[in-house]
């Protein structure tokens, strides 16, 4: 393809809303165009990257026996009512009524559709196991679309669903899928992808992993042990604290004026934050009822863990009413008159001598012993955020490091959540009815493209791995008005294409600086410069976009040499 | 792929709702599954057919310089408000509000998105012409989904948009696109596809063509001249009638009791229906105002032509109120007190002596001369349906034949309807601002697949052209429990695949009858039967699905012979 024909514009200044590099480059390079919040159109270079990633995914899914199918984007609400998710999922699912007033939804995931496609069909144990997948448009009404294709509302996703007759079989297949995902990232040129244990969230099921591309701009926080293999999304990481076994003391109320924050209180009393019992107030989304979480003063609440424990959506308390009996700034578990559910984090276990709010303005208790003073049996749960230097839940060493990651894929062991609720059964060997066990496996294609761009760029543009680059070779003809240059570059363009190479050809009459700036934004791995000066020396100039190579090829062997270089580039990403 | 592994069920009895063969076969053969009115999931065989058609389309679009892009499925209503179609399109466009109460629509066509992608980018005449296309899911809330994939609500469509700086350039490109469409149908194996002039409907613009696959189950009615090249959708075909030049007579009111229908009246008065002036009453959708169409008694009103003339949506009158002044059954243009707009079809021109309602119960006029008796200047318009044996609007011969067709593609010269309304401009050579001229070009992928199945099947299943068949060769291993059979069939399966052939392999332990019934439903062009009996003779049995060949190949040369046969099948669909 010729640069002069490509619809799209390349420009220098990043638009103001592009706060991360990949977003800026993909807008500046003419890959995509904003249409609405979290909704983009793709120009040809962007579309080509997507197609290449899709082809890699398709290949790896087929290799583990996947059958490509197609589910609808628009589905009847009735199907989602069967699984219960029509009500359990909130406003992130788009809904509308069709012309006959039937309730419809836009697919944001397709477990229900997968069960619908397979039930009544796979009704004997001999039909199992199988895996079906699709690559299709999805819409999720994200409250915070951001980062270009990193977090959008409409996206292309590969989603796969496997069905099994035993947990062992699912677990085996889950491993195969884990491996297939590793292959996909390797082949697509995503370098720093790790898999971490994850929270299963709205998907149901228990065991699940997220594939995280490590990146400072990642929205996910990961806990990684530097001493063992432990890797987890912070949302799923257990926070282990040691019991302090401090000396038991008498409960005593002390005057602590103007000490509404942990910092103020610890300064006022000259104690460490970890000696305090902090209170954090939440409200349930559905009825605004209060929840007070008590946690050691130096720790933070992990809202996902809290949400999972409560089995309900929550938000930080917006306003604390007088009728609630909650005395903001001075909340404590002892002698509380608060009309609220109380949750005790495990970090409080064994704190015999603790400082907490006295539920009275300007007063705190010191020397509290929760077991003794609370008056009721306490159930401790883990709702604390793991932190840098925390004990590893696996090896126990204080070797947890915290990193940021972009989720570029996830795999779930779903179990029978959907097959049970949607009544999908099969007859086992003994003629007994059973529910199949499911797994599901997702990759967002656009997010992966953007993440690779984020990981692989320099100051001037993306450095696309050759396996997903929109074209493999770019020919820059400097002074295409020069007949010799034009002839040679034209010939090179034709011959390389005839040999099956994807070539982008810039024969525009623009200054070298502008041409190279555009080439940097296109990010094509192999660059060939044809110029009067080079041709005089009977060479063309060759460079790799990642700057690892800059050389000259003889014009006589240029085609073969370029083909060999392309082949070598591909080998970098071979399994 | 092995038949035993494919998710899907093949069965004998067509479901009751399958009234056409292609629908029945595609359900019975495990190609698709009904989810909701006009919404289907596709199993792997169905998905593979779609992908092959898409690849052919993609190739032909690329050959005429198309750039593949991607538009969103979900778009902001504001974009459609710019073009005016947010209000002009009715309930066939799905609409919803997102979580922030923004109005959104589901794309049923993408002219607005195409302009959005190109405007501000293509702002110099040197950027033109260009064509962008996508292959993407669309949703159109059809009132009457039917025929399986023939008419659905959710569908995959290739839609292309070209932009030009002159009408001549558009017309040239339009021809290229017309040719590309012919190539697509030929390559995909659709045999009886013709292009007809069409009504542009809601798309705007003037010149347009539909590609029609001739079929009795087609919903479109076509007027085709058997003497010249004229071919038109009935909705766009001019109906030419000869002036009768009958003798002028006196206007006379006659008593015609109980003659509310044309048949009753012509019988009562012993005259031909073509001597009558018939009245047909419609109402505007927006305000229920009446429209009376006067037309020669033997002709029918073409509602599309009427709609286009009025520039408004209409429906046959549901109820005629007393206040309207319309005397149902006795409506005529002379001395009418009807509160209605009157439309006169061209067929009435020159009818000097006509019988029409007298706007009085049980009375008609005879000897009416509209020019003389109506009292106002009459504007005649063409709103009549063309009919079998009518005069050809092109050559004038009475050689019009009427056929049925399925619309499998359409191309439109849009002009500046969208670029003007959405303010897309470029600077021409003289630095003057101009609106680009657009064309648009659509093909429904699923409908084409179903239409080819409809055209190409026998009593037992589809006969897929090899270019779009889900697999190219099917191996049926009869008695796969026989070691020799299994070994040979396995080897054949592997070797053919290694040579790049797509093979479906049935090694199930089922009776030959069941295996062949399934094979017929799979419709794979080349069938290879491996059986103990054949192997004894050192041969495999070869047949084509369309029954044009049944032979034996030696086991020694089977691989090469099958590859040659596959190649020959492909040649049938080569350009």
Tab-separated table of C-alpha atoms in Angstrom, chain A residues 1 4-9 32-37 39-45 47-48 50-51 58 65-76 79 91-92 94-100 102 104 106 112-114 116-123 126-127 129-130 132 135-137 139 141-143 153-154 156, chain B residues 1 4-9 32-37 39-45 47-48 50-51 54 58 65-76 79 91-92 94-100 102 104 106 112-114 116-123 126-127 130 132 135-137 139 141-143 153-154 156:
chain	number	residue	atom	x	y	z
A	1	UNK	CA	0.000	0.000	0.000
A	4	UNK	CA	-0.215	8.642	-0.231
A	5	UNK	CA	-3.398	6.552	-0.496
A	6	UNK	CA	-3.966	5.708	3.142
A	7	UNK	CA	-6.864	7.567	4.688
A	8	UNK	CA	-5.621	9.116	7.888
A	9	UNK	CA	-3.480	11.923	9.105
A	32	UNK	CA	-7.960	5.329	15.215
A	33	UNK	CA	-10.450	8.139	15.576
A	34	UNK	CA	-12.523	9.108	18.584
A	35	UNK	CA	-16.263	8.997	18.016
A	36	UNK	CA	-17.723	9.022	21.495
A	37	UNK	CA	-16.644	8.273	25.048
A	39	UNK	CA	-15.950	4.399	21.208
A	40	UNK	CA	-13.488	4.565	18.315
A	41	UNK	CA	-13.314	3.883	14.612
A	42	UNK	CA	-10.165	2.296	13.260
A	43	UNK	CA	-8.258	3.375	10.177
A	44	UNK	CA	-6.576	0.744	8.018
A	45	UNK	CA	-3.277	0.540	9.971
A	47	UNK	CA	-7.527	-2.525	11.599
A	48	UNK	CA	-4.576	-4.462	10.171
A	50	UNK	CA	-6.206	-6.061	14.999
A	51	UNK	CA	-6.522	-8.631	12.216
A	58	UNK	CA	-7.396	-17.940	16.199
A	65	UNK	CA	-9.163	-27.831	19.687
A	66	UNK	CA	-11.244	-24.671	19.752
A	67	UNK	CA	-14.207	-24.402	17.381
A	68	UNK	CA	-14.830	-20.912	16.131
A	69	UNK	CA	-18.484	-19.922	16.377
A	70	UNK	CA	-20.381	-16.654	16.407
A	71	UNK	CA	-22.682	-15.366	19.098
A	72	UNK	CA	-25.000	-12.396	18.653
A	73	UNK	CA	-24.140	-8.916	19.892
A	74	UNK	CA	-27.799	-8.272	20.690
A	75	UNK	CA	-29.399	-10.855	22.939
A	76	UNK	CA	-32.794	-11.231	24.573
A	79	UNK	CA	-31.422	-15.469	28.391
A	91	UNK	CA	-25.426	-0.223	34.443
A	92	UNK	CA	-22.329	-1.497	32.635
A	94	UNK	CA	-26.465	-1.735	27.847
A	95	UNK	CA	-30.166	-2.507	27.576
A	96	UNK	CA	-32.924	-1.498	25.205
A	97	UNK	CA	-36.391	-2.448	24.122
A	98	UNK	CA	-36.898	-3.614	20.556
A	99	UNK	CA	-39.820	-2.513	18.390
A	100	UNK	CA	-42.012	-5.202	19.951
A	102	UNK	CA	-38.940	-7.058	24.133
A	104	UNK	CA	-32.727	-6.800	24.813
A	106	UNK	CA	-25.803	-5.882	24.288
A	112	UNK	CA	-25.200	-17.340	28.519
A	113	UNK	CA	-24.909	-17.504	24.744
A	114	UNK	CA	-22.348	-20.308	24.958
A	116	UNK	CA	-27.549	-21.579	24.829
A	117	UNK	CA	-25.559	-22.792	21.826
A	118	UNK	CA	-24.461	-26.039	23.482
A	119	UNK	CA	-27.384	-27.128	25.597
A	120	UNK	CA	-29.731	-29.779	24.163
A	121	UNK	CA	-26.890	-30.545	21.716
A	122	UNK	CA	-24.160	-31.828	23.984
A	123	UNK	CA	-26.370	-34.203	25.935
A	126	UNK	CA	-19.352	-38.691	24.713
A	127	UNK	CA	-19.883	-35.165	23.366
A	129	UNK	CA	-15.028	-32.024	26.299
A	130	UNK	CA	-15.268	-29.253	23.753
A	132	UNK	CA	-16.104	-22.942	21.407
A	135	UNK	CA	-13.935	-13.045	18.009
A	136	UNK	CA	-16.669	-10.467	18.109
A	137	UNK	CA	-17.651	-6.937	19.072
A	139	UNK	CA	-20.116	-3.362	24.467
A	141	UNK	CA	-20.738	0.641	29.435
A	142	UNK	CA	-17.579	1.436	31.383
A	143	UNK	CA	-17.916	4.346	33.795
A	153	UNK	CA	-16.789	0.744	25.918
A	154	UNK	CA	-16.926	-1.020	22.555
A	156	UNK	CA	-13.323	-6.649	19.916
B	1	UNK	CA	-11.718	-31.515	11.696
B	4	UNK	CA	-17.270	-36.473	16.105
B	5	UNK	CA	-15.813	-33.294	17.583
B	6	UNK	CA	-18.007	-30.687	15.930
B	7	UNK	CA	-20.501	-29.093	18.270
B	8	UNK	CA	-23.865	-29.287	16.581
B	9	UNK	CA	-26.559	-31.748	15.773
B	32	UNK	CA	-26.943	-22.057	13.166
B	33	UNK	CA	-29.156	-21.856	16.208
B	34	UNK	CA	-32.129	-19.612	16.831
B	35	UNK	CA	-31.771	-17.322	19.823
B	36	UNK	CA	-34.463	-14.712	19.325
B	37	UNK	CA	-36.569	-13.292	16.510
B	39	UNK	CA	-31.084	-13.356	15.915
B	40	UNK	CA	-28.964	-16.480	15.504
B	41	UNK	CA	-25.732	-17.967	16.746
B	42	UNK	CA	-23.550	-19.778	14.251
B	43	UNK	CA	-21.879	-23.128	14.768
B	44	UNK	CA	-18.461	-23.751	13.255
B	45	UNK	CA	-19.658	-24.901	9.793
B	47	UNK	CA	-19.006	-19.530	10.743
B	48	UNK	CA	-16.543	-21.061	8.269
B	50	UNK	CA	-19.164	-16.747	6.489
B	51	UNK	CA	-15.387	-16.386	6.804
B	54	UNK	CA	-15.799	-12.500	3.795
B	58	UNK	CA	-12.225	-8.546	1.176
B	65	UNK	CA	-8.348	-0.001	-3.850
B	66	UNK	CA	-10.552	-0.410	-0.800
B	67	UNK	CA	-9.084	0.279	2.626
B	68	UNK	CA	-10.475	-1.931	5.341
B	69	UNK	CA	-11.458	0.036	8.436
B	70	UNK	CA	-13.712	-0.567	11.406
B	71	UNK	CA	-16.680	1.503	12.493
B	72	UNK	CA	-18.390	1.107	15.855
B	73	UNK	CA	-21.600	-0.881	16.296
B	74	UNK	CA	-22.756	1.556	18.973
B	75	UNK	CA	-22.796	5.193	17.893
B	76	UNK	CA	-23.885	8.434	19.512
B	79	UNK	CA	-23.904	11.786	14.693
B	91	UNK	CA	-38.299	1.920	14.702
B	92	UNK	CA	-35.991	-0.259	12.616
B	94	UNK	CA	-32.402	0.330	17.800
B	95	UNK	CA	-31.818	3.090	20.315
B	96	UNK	CA	-30.829	3.199	23.946
B	97	UNK	CA	-29.505	5.526	26.605
B	98	UNK	CA	-26.104	4.840	28.063
B	99	UNK	CA	-25.295	5.110	31.775
B	100	UNK	CA	-24.778	8.844	31.399
B	102	UNK	CA	-26.568	9.887	26.300
B	104	UNK	CA	-27.015	5.947	21.449
B	106	UNK	CA	-26.970	0.581	16.956
B	112	UNK	CA	-22.507	8.808	9.094
B	113	UNK	CA	-19.574	6.895	10.538
B	114	UNK	CA	-17.774	6.936	7.179
B	116	UNK	CA	-17.020	11.043	10.527
B	117	UNK	CA	-13.899	8.995	9.837
B	118	UNK	CA	-12.945	10.934	6.713
B	119	UNK	CA	-13.907	14.517	7.419
B	120	UNK	CA	-11.154	16.887	8.577
B	121	UNK	CA	-8.712	14.293	7.202
B	122	UNK	CA	-9.460	14.309	3.492
B	123	UNK	CA	-9.420	18.053	3.117
B	126	UNK	CA	-5.285	15.413	-3.715
B	127	UNK	CA	-6.640	13.094	-1.004
B	130	UNK	CA	-10.661	6.811	-1.818
B	132	UNK	CA	-13.123	2.621	2.885
B	135	UNK	CA	-17.063	-6.144	7.552
B	136	UNK	CA	-18.961	-5.794	10.785
B	137	UNK	CA	-22.063	-6.717	12.769
B	139	UNK	CA	-28.561	-4.541	13.819
B	141	UNK	CA	-34.954	-4.072	13.916
B	142	UNK	CA	-36.823	-5.706	11.026
B	143	UNK	CA	-40.558	-6.001	11.578
B	153	UNK	CA	-32.234	-8.442	12.622
B	154	UNK	CA	-28.566	-8.943	13.441
B	156	UNK	CA	-22.719	-9.338	9.273
